[in-house]
PDB file of C-alpha atoms in Angstrom:
ATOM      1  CA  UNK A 258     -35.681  94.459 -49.134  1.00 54.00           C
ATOM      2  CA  UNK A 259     -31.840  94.737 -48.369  1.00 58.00           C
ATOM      3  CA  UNK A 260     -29.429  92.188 -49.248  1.00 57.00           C
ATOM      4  CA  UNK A 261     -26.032  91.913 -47.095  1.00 53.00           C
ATOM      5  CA  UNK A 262     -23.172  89.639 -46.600  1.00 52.00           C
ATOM      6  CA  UNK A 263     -23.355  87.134 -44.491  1.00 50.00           C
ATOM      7  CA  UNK A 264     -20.133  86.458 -42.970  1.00 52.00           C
ATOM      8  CA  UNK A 265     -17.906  88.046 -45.497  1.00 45.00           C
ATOM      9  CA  UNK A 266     -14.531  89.872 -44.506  1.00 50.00           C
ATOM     10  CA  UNK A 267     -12.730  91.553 -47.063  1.00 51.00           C
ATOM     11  CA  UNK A 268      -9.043  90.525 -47.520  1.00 53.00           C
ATOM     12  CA  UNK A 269      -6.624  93.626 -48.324  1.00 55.00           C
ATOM     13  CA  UNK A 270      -5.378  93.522 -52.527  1.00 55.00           C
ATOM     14  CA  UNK A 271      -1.898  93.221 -53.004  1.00 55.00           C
ATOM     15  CA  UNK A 272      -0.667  96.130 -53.872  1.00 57.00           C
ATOM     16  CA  UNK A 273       2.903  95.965 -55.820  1.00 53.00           C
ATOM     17  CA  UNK A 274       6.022  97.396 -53.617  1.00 52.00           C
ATOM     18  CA  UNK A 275       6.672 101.124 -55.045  1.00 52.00           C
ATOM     19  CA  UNK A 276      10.002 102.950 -54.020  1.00 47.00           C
ATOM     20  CA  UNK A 277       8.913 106.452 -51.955  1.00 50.00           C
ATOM     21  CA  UNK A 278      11.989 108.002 -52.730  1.00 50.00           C
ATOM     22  CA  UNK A 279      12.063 110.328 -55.333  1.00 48.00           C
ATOM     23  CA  UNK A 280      15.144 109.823 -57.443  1.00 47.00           C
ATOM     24  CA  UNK A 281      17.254 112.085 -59.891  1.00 47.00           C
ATOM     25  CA  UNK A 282      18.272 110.847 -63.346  1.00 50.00           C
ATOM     26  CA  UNK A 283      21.867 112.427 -62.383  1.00 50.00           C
ATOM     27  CA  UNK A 284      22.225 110.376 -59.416  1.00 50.00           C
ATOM     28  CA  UNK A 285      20.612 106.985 -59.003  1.00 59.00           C
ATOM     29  CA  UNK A 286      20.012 105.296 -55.928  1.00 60.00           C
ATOM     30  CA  UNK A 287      20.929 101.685 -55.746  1.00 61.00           C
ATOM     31  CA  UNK A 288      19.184 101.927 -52.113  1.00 74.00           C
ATOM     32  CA  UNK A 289      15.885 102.151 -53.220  1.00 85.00           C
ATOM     33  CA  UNK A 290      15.631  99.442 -55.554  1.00 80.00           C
ATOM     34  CA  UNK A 291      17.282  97.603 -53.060  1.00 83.00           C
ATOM     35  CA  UNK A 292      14.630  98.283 -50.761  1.00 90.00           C
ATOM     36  CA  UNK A 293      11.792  98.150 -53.249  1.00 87.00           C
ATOM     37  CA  UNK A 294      13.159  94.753 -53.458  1.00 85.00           C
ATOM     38  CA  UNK A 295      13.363  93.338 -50.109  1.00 90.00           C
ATOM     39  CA  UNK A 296       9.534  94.655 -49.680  1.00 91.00           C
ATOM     40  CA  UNK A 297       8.465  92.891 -52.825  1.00 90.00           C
ATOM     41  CA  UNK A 298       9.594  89.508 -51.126  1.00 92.00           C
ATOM     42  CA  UNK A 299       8.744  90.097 -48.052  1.00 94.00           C
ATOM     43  CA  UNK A 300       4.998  90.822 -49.292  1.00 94.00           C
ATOM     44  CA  UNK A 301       5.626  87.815 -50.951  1.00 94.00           C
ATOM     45  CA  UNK A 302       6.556  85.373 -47.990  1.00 95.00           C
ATOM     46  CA  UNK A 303       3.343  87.366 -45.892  1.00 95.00           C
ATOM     47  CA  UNK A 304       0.908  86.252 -48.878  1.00 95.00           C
ATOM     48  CA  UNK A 305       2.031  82.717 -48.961  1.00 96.00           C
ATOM     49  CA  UNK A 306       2.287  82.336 -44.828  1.00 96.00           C
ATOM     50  CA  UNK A 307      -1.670  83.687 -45.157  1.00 96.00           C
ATOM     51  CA  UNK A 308      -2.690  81.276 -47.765  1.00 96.00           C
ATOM     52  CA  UNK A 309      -0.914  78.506 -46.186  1.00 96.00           C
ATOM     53  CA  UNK A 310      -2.288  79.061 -42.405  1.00 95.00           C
ATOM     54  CA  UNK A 311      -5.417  79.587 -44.069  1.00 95.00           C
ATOM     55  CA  UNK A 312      -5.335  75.985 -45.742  1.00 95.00           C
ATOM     56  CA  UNK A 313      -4.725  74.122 -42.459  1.00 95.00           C
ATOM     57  CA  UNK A 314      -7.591  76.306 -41.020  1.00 95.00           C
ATOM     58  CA  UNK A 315      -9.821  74.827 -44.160  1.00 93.00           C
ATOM     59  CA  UNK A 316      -8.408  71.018 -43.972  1.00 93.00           C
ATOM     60  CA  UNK A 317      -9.049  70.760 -40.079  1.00 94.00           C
ATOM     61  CA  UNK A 318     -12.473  72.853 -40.505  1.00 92.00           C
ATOM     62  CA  UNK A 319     -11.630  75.479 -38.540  1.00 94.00           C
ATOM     63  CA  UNK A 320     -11.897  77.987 -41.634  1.00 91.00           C
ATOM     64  CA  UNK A 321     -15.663  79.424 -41.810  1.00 90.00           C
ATOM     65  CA  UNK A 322     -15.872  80.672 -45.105  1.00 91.00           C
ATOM     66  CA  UNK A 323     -13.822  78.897 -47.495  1.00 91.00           C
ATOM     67  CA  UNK A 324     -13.807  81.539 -50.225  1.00 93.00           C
ATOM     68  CA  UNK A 325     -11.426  83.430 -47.543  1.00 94.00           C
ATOM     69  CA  UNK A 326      -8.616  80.566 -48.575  1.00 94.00           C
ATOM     70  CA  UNK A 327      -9.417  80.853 -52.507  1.00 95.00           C
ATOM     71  CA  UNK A 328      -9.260  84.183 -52.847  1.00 95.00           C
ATOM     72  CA  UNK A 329      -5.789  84.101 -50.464  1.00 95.00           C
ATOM     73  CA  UNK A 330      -4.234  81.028 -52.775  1.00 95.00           C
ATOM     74  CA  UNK A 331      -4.902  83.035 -55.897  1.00 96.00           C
ATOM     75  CA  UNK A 332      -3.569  85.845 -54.622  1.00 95.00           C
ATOM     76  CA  UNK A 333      -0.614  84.123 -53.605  1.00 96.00           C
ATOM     77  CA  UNK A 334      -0.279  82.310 -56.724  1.00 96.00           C
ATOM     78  CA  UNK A 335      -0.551  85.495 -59.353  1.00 96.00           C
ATOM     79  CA  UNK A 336       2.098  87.267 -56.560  1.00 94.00           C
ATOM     80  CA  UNK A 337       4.359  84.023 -57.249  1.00 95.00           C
ATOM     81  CA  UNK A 338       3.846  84.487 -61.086  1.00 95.00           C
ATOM     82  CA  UNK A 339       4.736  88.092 -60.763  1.00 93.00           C
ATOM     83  CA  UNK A 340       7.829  87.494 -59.227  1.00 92.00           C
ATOM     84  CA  UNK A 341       9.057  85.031 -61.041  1.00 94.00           C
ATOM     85  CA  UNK A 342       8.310  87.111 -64.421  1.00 94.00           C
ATOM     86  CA  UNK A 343       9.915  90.195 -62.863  1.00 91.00           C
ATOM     87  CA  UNK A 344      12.953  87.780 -62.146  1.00 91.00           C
ATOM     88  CA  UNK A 345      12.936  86.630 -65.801  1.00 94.00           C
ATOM     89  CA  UNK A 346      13.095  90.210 -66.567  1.00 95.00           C
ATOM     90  CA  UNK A 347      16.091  90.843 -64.765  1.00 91.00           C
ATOM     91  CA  UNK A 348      18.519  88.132 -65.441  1.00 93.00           C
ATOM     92  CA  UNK A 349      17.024  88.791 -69.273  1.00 96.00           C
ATOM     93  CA  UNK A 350      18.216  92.049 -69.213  1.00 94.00           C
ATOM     94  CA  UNK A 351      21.430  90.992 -67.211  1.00 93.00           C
ATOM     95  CA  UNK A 352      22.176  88.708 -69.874  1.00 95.00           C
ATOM     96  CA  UNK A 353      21.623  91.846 -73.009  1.00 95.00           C
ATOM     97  CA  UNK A 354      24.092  93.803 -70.512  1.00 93.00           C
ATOM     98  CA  UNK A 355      26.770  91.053 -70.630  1.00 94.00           C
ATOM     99  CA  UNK A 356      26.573  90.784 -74.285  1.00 92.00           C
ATOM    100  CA  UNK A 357      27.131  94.410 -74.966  1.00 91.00           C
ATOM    101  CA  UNK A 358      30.435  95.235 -76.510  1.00 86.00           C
ATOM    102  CA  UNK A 359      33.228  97.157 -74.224  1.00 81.00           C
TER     103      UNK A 359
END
């Protein structure tokens, strides 16, 4: 006897932004982390805008299968905490830059 899903479409991981562009050590580009950047956020906004259109789908029972919407807010919500540590990260390690001696 075979089992199969009933109903169940797969939703796409997130996958973290990685800059293409292979970089020297001798000569940095600011344009890639830049970009890197902009594409993390942008992933970002995408995940939310899904798990939010996905919640007014569930609250006026339009949305089928409901797990679609959990596993969409949780991803969502560990993107959010990601960003915010990578943020905390940054503005760490601005603040050890600032404090180095001339």
């Amino acid at each position: 006897m075979s089992i199969s899903p009933v109903g169940f479409t797969p939703i796409a991981p997130i996958t973290p932004p990685v800059a293409t562009g292979a970089t020297t050590a001798a000569a940095p580009s600011g344009d890639s982390f830049a970009t890197a950047l902009g594409n993390g956020l942008e992933a970002l906004a995408g995940t939310q805008a899904k798990a939010e259109g996905l919640a007014v789908q569930a609250a006026t029972g339009q949305l089928t299968d409901v797990h679609q919407y959990t596993i969409a807010a949780t991803q969502a919500q560990l993107a959010t905490e990601l960003t915010v540590a990578v943020r905390n990260k940054a503005v760490e390690a601005f603040n050890e830059i600032l404090r180095m001696p001339l």
